[in-house]
PDB file of C-alpha atoms in Angstrom:
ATOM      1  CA  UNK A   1      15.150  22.580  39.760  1.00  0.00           C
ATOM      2  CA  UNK A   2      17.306  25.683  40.416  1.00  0.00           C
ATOM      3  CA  UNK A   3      18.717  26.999  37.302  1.00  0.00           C
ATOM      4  CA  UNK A   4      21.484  30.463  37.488  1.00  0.00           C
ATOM      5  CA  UNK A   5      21.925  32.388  34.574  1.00  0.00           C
ATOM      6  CA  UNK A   6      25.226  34.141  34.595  1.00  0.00           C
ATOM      7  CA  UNK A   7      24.545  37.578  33.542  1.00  0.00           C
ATOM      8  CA  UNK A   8      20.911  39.875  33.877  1.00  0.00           C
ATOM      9  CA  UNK A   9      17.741  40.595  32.532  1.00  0.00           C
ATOM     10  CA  UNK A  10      19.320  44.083  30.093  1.00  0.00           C
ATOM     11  CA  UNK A  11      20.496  40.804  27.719  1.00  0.00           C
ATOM     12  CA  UNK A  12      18.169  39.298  25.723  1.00  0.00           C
ATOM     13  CA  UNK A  13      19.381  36.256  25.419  1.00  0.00           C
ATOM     14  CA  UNK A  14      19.424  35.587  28.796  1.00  0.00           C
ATOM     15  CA  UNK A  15      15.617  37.090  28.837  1.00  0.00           C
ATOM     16  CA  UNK A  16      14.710  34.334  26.339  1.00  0.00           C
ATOM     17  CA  UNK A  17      16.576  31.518  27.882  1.00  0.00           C
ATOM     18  CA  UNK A  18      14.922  32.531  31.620  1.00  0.00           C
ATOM     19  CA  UNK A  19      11.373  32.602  29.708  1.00  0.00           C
ATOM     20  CA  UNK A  20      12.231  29.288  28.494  1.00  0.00           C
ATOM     21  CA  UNK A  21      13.325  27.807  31.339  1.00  0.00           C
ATOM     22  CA  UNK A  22      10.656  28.963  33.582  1.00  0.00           C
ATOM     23  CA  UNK A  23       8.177  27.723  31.125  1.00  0.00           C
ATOM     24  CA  UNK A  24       9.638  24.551  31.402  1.00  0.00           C
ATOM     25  CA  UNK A  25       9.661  24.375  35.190  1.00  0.00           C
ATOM     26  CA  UNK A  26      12.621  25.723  36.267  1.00  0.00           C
ATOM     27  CA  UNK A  27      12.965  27.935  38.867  1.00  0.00           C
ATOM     28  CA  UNK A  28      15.900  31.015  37.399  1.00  0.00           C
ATOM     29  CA  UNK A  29      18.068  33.597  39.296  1.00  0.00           C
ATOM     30  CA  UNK A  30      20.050  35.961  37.262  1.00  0.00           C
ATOM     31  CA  UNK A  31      23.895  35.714  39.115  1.00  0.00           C
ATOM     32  CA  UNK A  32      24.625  39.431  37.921  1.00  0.00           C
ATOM     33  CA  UNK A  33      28.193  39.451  39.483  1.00  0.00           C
ATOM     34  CA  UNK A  34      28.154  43.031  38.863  1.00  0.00           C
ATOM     35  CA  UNK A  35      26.173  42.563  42.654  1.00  0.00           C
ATOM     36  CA  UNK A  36      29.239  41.091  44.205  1.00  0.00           C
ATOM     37  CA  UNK A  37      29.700  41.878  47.457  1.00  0.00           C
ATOM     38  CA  UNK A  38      27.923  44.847  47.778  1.00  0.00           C
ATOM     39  CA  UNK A  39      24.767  42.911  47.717  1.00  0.00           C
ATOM     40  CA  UNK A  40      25.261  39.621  46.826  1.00  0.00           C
ATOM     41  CA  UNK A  41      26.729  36.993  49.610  1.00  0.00           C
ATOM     42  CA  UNK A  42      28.738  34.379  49.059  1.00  0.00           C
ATOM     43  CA  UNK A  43      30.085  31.777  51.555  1.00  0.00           C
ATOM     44  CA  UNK A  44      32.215  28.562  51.553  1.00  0.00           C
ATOM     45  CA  UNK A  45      33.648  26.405  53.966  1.00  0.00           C
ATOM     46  CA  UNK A  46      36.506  24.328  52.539  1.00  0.00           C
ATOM     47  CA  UNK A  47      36.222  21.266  55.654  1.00  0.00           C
ATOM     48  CA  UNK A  48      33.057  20.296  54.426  1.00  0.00           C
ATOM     49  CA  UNK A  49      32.972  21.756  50.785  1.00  0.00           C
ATOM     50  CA  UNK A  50      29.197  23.338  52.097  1.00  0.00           C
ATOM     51  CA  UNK A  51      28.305  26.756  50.318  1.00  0.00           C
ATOM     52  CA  UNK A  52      26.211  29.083  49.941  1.00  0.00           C
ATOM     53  CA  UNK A  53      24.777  32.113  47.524  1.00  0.00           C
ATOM     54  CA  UNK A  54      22.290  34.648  48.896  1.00  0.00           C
ATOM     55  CA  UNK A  55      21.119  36.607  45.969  1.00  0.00           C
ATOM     56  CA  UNK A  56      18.661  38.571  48.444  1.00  0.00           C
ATOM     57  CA  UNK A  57      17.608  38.522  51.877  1.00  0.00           C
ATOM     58  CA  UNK A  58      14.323  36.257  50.718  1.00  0.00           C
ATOM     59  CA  UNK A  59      16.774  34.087  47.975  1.00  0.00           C
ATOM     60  CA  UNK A  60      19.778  31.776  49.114  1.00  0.00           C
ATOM     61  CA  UNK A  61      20.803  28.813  47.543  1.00  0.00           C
ATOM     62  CA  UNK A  62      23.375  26.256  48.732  1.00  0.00           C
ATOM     63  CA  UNK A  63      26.132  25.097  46.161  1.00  0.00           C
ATOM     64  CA  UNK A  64      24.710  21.549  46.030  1.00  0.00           C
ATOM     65  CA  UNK A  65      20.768  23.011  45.363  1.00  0.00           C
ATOM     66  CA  UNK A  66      21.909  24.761  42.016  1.00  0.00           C
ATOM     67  CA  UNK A  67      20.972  22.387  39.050  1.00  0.00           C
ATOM     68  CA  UNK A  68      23.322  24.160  36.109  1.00  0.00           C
ATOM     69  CA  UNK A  69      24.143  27.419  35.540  1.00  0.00           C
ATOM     70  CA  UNK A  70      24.421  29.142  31.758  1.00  0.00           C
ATOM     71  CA  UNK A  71      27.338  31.427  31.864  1.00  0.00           C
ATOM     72  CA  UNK A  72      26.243  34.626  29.272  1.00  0.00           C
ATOM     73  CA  UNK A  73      27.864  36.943  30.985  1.00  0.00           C
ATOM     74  CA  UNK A  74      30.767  37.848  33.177  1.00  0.00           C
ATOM     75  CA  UNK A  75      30.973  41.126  34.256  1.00  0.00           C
ATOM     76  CA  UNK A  76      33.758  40.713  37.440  1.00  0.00           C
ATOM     77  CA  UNK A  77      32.777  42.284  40.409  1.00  0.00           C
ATOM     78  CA  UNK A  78      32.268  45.774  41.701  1.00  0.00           C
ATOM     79  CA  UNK A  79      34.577  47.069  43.804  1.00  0.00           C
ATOM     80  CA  UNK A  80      33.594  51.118  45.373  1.00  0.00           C
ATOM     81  CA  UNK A  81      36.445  53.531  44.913  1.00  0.00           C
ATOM     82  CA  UNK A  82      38.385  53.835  48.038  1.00  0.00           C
ATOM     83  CA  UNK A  83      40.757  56.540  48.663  1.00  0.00           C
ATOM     84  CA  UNK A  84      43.869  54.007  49.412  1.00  0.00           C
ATOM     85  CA  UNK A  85      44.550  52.273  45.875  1.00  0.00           C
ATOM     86  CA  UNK A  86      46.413  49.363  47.578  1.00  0.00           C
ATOM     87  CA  UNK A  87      43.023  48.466  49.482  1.00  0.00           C
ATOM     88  CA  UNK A  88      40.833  48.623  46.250  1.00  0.00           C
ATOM     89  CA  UNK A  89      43.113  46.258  45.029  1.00  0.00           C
ATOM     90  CA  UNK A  90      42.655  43.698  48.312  1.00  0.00           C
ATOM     91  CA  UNK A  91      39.478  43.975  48.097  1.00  0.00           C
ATOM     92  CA  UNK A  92      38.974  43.558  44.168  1.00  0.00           C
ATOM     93  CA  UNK A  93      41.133  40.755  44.436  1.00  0.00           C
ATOM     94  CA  UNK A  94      39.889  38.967  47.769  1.00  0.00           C
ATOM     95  CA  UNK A  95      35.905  39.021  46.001  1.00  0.00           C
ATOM     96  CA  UNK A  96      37.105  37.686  42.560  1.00  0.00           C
ATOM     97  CA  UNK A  97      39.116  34.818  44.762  1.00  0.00           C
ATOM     98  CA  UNK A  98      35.524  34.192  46.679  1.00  0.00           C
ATOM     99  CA  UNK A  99      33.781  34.277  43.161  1.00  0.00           C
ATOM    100  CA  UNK A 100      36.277  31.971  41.133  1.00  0.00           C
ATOM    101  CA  UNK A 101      35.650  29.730  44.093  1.00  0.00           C
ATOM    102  CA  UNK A 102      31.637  29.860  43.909  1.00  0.00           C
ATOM    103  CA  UNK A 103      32.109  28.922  40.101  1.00  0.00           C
ATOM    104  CA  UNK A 104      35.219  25.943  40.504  1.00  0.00           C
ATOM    105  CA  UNK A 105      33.563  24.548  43.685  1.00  0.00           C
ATOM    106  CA  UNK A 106      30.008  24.425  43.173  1.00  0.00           C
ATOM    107  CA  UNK A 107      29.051  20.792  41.755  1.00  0.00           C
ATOM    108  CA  UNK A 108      26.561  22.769  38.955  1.00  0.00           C
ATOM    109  CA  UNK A 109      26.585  21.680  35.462  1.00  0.00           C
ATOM    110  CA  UNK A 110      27.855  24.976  33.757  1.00  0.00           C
ATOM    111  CA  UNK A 111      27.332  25.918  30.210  1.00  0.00           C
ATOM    112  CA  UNK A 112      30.091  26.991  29.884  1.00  0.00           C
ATOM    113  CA  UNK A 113      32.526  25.840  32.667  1.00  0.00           C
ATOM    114  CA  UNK A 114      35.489  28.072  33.700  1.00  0.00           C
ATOM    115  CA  UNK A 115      38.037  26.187  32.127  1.00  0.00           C
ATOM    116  CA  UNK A 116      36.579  26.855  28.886  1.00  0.00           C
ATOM    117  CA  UNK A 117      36.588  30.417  29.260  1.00  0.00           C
ATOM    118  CA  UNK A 118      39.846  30.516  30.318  1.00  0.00           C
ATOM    119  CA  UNK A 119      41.060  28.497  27.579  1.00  0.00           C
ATOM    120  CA  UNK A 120      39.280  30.850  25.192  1.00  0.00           C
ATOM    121  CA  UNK A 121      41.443  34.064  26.350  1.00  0.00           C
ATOM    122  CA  UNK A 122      44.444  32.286  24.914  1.00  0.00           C
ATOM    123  CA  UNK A 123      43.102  32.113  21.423  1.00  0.00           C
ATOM    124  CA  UNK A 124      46.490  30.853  19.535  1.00  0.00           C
ATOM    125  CA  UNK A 125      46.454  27.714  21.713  1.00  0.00           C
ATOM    126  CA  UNK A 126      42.927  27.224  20.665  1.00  0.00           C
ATOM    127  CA  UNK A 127      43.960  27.679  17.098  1.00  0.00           C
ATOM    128  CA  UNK A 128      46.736  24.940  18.107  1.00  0.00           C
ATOM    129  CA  UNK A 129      44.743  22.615  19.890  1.00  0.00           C
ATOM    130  CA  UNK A 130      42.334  22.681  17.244  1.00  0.00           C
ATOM    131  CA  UNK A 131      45.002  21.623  14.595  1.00  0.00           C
ATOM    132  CA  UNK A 132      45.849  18.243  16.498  1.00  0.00           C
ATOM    133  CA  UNK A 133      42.781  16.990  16.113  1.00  0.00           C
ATOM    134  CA  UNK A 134      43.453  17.246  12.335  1.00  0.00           C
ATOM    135  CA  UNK A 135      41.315  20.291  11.424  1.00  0.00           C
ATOM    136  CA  UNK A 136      42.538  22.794   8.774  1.00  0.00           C
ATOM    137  CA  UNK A 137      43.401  26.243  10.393  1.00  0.00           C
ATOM    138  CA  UNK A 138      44.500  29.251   8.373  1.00  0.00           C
ATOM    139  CA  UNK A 139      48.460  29.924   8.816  1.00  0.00           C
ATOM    140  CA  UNK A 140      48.709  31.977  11.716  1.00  0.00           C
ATOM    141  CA  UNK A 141      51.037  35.015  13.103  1.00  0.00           C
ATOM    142  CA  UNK A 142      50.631  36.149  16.335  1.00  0.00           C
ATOM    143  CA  UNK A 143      53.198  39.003  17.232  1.00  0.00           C
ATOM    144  CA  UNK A 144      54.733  42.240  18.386  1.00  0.00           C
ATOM    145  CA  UNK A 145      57.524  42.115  16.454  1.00  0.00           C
ATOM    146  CA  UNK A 146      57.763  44.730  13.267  1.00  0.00           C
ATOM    147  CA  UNK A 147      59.895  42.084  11.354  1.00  0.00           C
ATOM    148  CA  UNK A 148      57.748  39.154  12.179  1.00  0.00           C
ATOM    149  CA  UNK A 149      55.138  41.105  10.269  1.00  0.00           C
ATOM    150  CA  UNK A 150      56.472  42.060   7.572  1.00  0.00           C
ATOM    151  CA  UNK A 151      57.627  38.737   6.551  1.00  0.00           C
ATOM    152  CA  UNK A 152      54.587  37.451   7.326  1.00  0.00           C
ATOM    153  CA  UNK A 153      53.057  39.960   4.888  1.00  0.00           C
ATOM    154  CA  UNK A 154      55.313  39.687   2.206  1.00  0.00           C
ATOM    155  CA  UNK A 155      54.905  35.620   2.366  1.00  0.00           C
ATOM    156  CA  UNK A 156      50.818  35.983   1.139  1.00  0.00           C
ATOM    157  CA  UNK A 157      49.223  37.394  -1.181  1.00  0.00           C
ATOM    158  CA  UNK A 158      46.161  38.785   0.968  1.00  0.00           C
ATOM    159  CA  UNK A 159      46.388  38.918   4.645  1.00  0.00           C
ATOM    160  CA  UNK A 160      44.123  39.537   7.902  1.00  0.00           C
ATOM    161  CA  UNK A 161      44.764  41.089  11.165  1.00  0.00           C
ATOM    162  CA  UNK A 162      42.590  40.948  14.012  1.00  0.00           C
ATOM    163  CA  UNK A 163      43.552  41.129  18.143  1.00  0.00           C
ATOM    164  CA  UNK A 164      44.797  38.428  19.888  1.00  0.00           C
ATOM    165  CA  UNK A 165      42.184  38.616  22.796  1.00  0.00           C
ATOM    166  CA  UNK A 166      39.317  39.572  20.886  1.00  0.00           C
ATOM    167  CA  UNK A 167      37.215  42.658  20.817  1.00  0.00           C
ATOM    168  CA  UNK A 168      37.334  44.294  17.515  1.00  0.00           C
ATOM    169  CA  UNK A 169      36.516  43.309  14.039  1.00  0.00           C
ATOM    170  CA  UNK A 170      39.034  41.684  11.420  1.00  0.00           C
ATOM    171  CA  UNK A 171      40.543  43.761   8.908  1.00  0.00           C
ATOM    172  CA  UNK A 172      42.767  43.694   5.659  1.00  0.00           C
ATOM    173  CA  UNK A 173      46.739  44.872   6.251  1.00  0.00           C
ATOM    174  CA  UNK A 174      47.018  47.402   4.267  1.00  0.00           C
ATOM    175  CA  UNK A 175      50.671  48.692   2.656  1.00  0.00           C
ATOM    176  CA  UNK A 176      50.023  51.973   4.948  1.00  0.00           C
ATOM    177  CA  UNK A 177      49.637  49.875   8.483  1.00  0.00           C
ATOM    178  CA  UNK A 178      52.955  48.923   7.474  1.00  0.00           C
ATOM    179  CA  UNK A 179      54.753  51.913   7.294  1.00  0.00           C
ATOM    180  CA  UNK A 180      57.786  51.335   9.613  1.00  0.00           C
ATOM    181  CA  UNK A 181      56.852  54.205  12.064  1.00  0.00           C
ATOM    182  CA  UNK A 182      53.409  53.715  12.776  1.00  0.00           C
ATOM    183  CA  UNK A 183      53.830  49.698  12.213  1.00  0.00           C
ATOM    184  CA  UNK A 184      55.974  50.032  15.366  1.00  0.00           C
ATOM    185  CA  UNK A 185      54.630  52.338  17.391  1.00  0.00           C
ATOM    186  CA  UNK A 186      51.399  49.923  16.893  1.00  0.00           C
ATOM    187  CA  UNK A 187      53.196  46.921  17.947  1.00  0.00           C
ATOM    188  CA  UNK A 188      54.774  48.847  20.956  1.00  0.00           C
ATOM    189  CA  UNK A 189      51.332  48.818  22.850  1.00  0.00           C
ATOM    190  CA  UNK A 190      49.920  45.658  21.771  1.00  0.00           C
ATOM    191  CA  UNK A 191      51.029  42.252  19.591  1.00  0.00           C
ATOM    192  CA  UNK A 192      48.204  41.166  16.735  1.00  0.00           C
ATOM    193  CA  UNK A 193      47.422  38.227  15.329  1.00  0.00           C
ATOM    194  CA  UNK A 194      47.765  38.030  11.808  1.00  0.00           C
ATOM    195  CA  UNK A 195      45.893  35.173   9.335  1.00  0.00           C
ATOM    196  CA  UNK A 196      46.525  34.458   5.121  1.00  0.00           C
ATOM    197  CA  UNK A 197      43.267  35.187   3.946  1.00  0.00           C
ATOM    198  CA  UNK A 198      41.108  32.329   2.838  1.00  0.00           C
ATOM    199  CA  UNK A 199      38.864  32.896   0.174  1.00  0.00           C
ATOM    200  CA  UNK A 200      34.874  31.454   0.334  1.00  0.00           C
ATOM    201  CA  UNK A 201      31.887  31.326   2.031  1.00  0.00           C
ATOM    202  CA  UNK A 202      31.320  32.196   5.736  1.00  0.00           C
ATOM    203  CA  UNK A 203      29.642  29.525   7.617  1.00  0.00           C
ATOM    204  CA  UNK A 204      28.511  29.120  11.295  1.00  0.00           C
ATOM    205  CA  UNK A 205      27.954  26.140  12.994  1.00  0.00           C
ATOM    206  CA  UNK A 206      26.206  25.979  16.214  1.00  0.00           C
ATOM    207  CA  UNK A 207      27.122  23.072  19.067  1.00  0.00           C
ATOM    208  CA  UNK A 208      24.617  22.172  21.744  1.00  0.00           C
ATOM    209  CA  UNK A 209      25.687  19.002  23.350  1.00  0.00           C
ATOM    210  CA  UNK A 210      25.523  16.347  20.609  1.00  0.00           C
ATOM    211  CA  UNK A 211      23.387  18.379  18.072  1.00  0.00           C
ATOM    212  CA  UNK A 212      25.369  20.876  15.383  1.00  0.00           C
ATOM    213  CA  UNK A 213      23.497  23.243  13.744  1.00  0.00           C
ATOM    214  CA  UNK A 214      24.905  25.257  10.486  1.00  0.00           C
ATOM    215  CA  UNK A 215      24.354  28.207   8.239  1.00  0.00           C
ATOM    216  CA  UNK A 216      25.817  29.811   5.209  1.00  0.00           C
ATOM    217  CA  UNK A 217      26.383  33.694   6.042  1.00  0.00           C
ATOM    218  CA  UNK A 218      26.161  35.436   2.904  1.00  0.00           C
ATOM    219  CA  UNK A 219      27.966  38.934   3.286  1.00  0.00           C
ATOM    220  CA  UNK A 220      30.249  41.429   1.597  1.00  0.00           C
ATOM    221  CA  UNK A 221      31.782  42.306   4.111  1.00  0.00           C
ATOM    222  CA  UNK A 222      35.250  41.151   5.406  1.00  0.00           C
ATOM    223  CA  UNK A 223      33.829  40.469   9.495  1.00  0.00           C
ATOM    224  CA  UNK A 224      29.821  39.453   8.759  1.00  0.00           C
ATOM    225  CA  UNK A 225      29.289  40.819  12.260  1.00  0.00           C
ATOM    226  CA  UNK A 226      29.258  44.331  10.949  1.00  0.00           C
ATOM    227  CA  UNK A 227      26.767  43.262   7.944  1.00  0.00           C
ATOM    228  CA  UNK A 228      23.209  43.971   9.569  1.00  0.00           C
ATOM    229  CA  UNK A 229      21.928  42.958   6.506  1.00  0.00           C
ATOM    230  CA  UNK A 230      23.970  39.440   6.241  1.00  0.00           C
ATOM    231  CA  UNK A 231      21.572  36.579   4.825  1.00  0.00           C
ATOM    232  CA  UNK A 232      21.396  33.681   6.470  1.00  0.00           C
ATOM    233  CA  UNK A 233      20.677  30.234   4.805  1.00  0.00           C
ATOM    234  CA  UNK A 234      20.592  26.465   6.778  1.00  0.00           C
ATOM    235  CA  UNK A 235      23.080  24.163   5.434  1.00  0.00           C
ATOM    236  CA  UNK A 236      24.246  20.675   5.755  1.00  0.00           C
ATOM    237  CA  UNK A 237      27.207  19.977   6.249  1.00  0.00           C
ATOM    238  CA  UNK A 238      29.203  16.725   5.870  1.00  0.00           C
ATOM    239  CA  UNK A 239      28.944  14.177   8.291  1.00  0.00           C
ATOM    240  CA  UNK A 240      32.791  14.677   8.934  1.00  0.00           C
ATOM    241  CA  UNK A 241      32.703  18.032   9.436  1.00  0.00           C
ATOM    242  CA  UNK A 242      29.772  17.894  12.205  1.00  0.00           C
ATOM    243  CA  UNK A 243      31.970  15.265  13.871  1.00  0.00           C
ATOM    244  CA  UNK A 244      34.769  17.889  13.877  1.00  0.00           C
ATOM    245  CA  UNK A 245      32.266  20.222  15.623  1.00  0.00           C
ATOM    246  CA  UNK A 246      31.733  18.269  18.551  1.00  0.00           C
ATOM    247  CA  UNK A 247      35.216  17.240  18.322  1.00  0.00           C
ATOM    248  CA  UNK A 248      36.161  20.992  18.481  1.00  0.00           C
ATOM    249  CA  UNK A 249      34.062  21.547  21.037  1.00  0.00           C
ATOM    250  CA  UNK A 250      35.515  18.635  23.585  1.00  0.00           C
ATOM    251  CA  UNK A 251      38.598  20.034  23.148  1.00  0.00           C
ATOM    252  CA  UNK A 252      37.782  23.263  24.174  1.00  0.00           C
ATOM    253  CA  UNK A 253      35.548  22.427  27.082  1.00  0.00           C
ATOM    254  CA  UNK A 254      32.592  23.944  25.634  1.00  0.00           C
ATOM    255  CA  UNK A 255      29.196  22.592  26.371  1.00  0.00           C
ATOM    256  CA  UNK A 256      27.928  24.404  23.988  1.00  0.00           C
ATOM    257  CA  UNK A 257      29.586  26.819  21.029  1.00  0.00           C
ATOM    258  CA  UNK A 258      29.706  28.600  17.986  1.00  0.00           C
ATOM    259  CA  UNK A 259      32.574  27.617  15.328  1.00  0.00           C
ATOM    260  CA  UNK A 260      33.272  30.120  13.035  1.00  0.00           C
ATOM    261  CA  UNK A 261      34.802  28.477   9.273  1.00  0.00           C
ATOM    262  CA  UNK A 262      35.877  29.353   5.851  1.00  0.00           C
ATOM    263  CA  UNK A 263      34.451  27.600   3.275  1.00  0.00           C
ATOM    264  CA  UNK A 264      36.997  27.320   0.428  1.00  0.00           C
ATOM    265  CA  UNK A 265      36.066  27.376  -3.661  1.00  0.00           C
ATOM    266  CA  UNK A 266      37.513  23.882  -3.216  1.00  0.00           C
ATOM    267  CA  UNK A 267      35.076  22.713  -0.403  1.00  0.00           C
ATOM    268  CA  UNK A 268      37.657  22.654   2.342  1.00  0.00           C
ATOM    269  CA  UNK A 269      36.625  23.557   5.951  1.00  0.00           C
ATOM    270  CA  UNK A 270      39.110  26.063   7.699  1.00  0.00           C
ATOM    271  CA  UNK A 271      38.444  26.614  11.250  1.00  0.00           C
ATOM    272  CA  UNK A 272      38.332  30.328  12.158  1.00  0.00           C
ATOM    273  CA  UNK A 273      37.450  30.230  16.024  1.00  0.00           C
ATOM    274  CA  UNK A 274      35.014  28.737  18.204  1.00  0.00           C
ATOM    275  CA  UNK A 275      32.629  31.173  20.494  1.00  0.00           C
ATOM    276  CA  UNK A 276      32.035  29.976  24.421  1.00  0.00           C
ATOM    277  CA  UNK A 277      29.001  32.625  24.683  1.00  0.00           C
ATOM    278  CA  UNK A 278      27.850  33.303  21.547  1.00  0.00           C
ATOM    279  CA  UNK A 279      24.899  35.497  20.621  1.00  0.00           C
ATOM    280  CA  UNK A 280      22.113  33.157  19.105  1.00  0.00           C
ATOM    281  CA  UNK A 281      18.581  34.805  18.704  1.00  0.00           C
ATOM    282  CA  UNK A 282      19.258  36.254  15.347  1.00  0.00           C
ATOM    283  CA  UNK A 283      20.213  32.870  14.178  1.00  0.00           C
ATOM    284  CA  UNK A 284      17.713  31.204  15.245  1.00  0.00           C
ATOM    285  CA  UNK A 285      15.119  33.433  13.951  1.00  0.00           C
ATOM    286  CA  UNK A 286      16.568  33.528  10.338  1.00  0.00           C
ATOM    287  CA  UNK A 287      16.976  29.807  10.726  1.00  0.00           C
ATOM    288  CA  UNK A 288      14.057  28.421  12.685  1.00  0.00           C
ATOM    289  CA  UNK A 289      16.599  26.015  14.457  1.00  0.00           C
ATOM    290  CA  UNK A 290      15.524  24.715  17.906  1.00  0.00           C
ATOM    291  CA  UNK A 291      18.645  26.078  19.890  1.00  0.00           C
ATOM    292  CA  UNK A 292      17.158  27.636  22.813  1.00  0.00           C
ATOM    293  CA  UNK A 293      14.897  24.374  23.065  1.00  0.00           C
ATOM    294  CA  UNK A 294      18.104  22.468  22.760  1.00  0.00           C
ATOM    295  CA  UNK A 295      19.941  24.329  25.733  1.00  0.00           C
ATOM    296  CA  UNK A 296      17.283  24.669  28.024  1.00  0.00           C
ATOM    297  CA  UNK A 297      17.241  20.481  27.086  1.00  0.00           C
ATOM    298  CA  UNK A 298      20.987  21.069  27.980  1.00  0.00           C
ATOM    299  CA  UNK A 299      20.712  22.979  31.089  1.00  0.00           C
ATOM    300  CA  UNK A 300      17.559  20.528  32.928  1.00  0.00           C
ATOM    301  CA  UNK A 301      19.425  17.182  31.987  1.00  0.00           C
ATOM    302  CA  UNK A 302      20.268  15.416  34.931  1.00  0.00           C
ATOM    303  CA  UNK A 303      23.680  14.252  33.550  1.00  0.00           C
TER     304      UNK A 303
END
């Protein structure tokens, strides 16, 4: 069974997940598209929908040979700097068309699939298409408009702002980011995304096909991702709220995911935002739950 791991072996995740998978009898390739096309090869012929990968001159793999592959990393491709611009651009363009193609055409189960990743760039249609299926989200600004804001401020009491795309940590709005001048020379480069601030507890539930898997985050700090010292502590959660895991997690595309929520003082959910590559090995170490077993379960099933 040939298993590809989107990324390389400097991750370790994707060390532990190879491990894994090897020691359950699974052959693994690392797809470091970092390789692409100086080195790796890629070919497809659209008449017969045949393809092929060469990772090496002694590895190639044809589309229909590759099992699943677990998409940790994408790192685009690597293009050498040529003196005319316009041809860097060509050729930059003409290997991510080949590559995109590699990852809609081959018939591999992927965890995650491309759709989900591209669904996860626009992260306030996430946050809408995870309010129709009747989950709480906080209210929600996303803009580049000085006004916008500062109505948006002046309607809560506490208030969040965070990028749109992702990339840096959430932080408080603070009177002074709203000084008119700075407020829009900020908003001149780049919108934000701006959230009320729910009070609680941080929780973080895991998704691996069927199976949800949940901690408390105990922290005192605003984004628990900067809290090296954040405790960790399994929880249960209601039988509802699992189902609105996997429900989350359909709607997204996502194989597999981390949801991010807000626990209220009132024991209301509020969904925060759902992770198609999360980081995992911390988690599972503080927690003891199975999730590598779970995706390597994932990644050999021959559904």
């Amino acid at each position: 069974m040939n298993i590809l791991i989107l990324g390389n072996s400097s991750d370790a995740h994707a060390v532990r997940l190879q491990n894994a998978l090897t020691q359950a009898g699974a052959t693994v390739d690392y797809l470091d598209t970092r390789m692409f096309p100086s080195q790796i090869r890629i070919s497809w012929e659209p008449n017969s929908l045949m393809g092929s990968l060469k990772l090496s001159a002694q590895r190639q793999l044809k589309f229909q040979d590759i099992h699943s592959v677990f998409w940790r990393n994408f790192a685009s491709v690597s293009i050498p700097s040529l003196e005319d611009s316009h041809q860097q651009t060509i050729a930059f363009n003409d290997s991510m068309s080949l590559l995109r193609t590699l990852i809609k055409a081959c018939p591999a189960r992927w965890v995650n699939s491309w759709e989900a990743y591209q669904f996860h760039k626009e992260k306030p249609l996430q946050l809408h298409q995870v309010q129709l299926l009747g989950v709480k989200i906080p209210q929600t600004l996303i803009t580049n408009d000085p006004e916008q804001v500062i109505r948006f401020a002046k309607s809560h009491q506490k208030v969040i702002f965070k990028p749109v795309y992702g990339g840096a940590y959430t932080q408080i709005l603070t009177e002074s980011l709203l000084e008119p001048k700075r407020l829009n020379l900020a908003l001149s480069l780049a919108p934000i995304t701006l959230q009320e601030y729910i009070p609680g507890t941080n929780i973080r539930s895991y998704v691996v096909g069927n199976f949800v898997y949940s901690a408390e985050i105990r922290t005192h700090c605003l984004d628990f991702r900067t809290d090296l010292e954040a405790e960790l502590l399994p929880v249960e959660l209601p039988q509802q709220i699992q189902q609105q895991c996997r429900d989350i997690a359909k709607a997204l595309y996502l194989e597999w995911t981390a949801i991010d929520w807000r626990q209220t003082p009132a024991g209301e959910y509020v969904f925060l935002e759902a992770n198609p590559s999360p980081m995992f090995l911390h988690f599972e170490q503080q927690t003891g739950f199975p999730i590598t077993e779970k995706l390597v379960e994932l990644l050999m099933d021959n559904c």
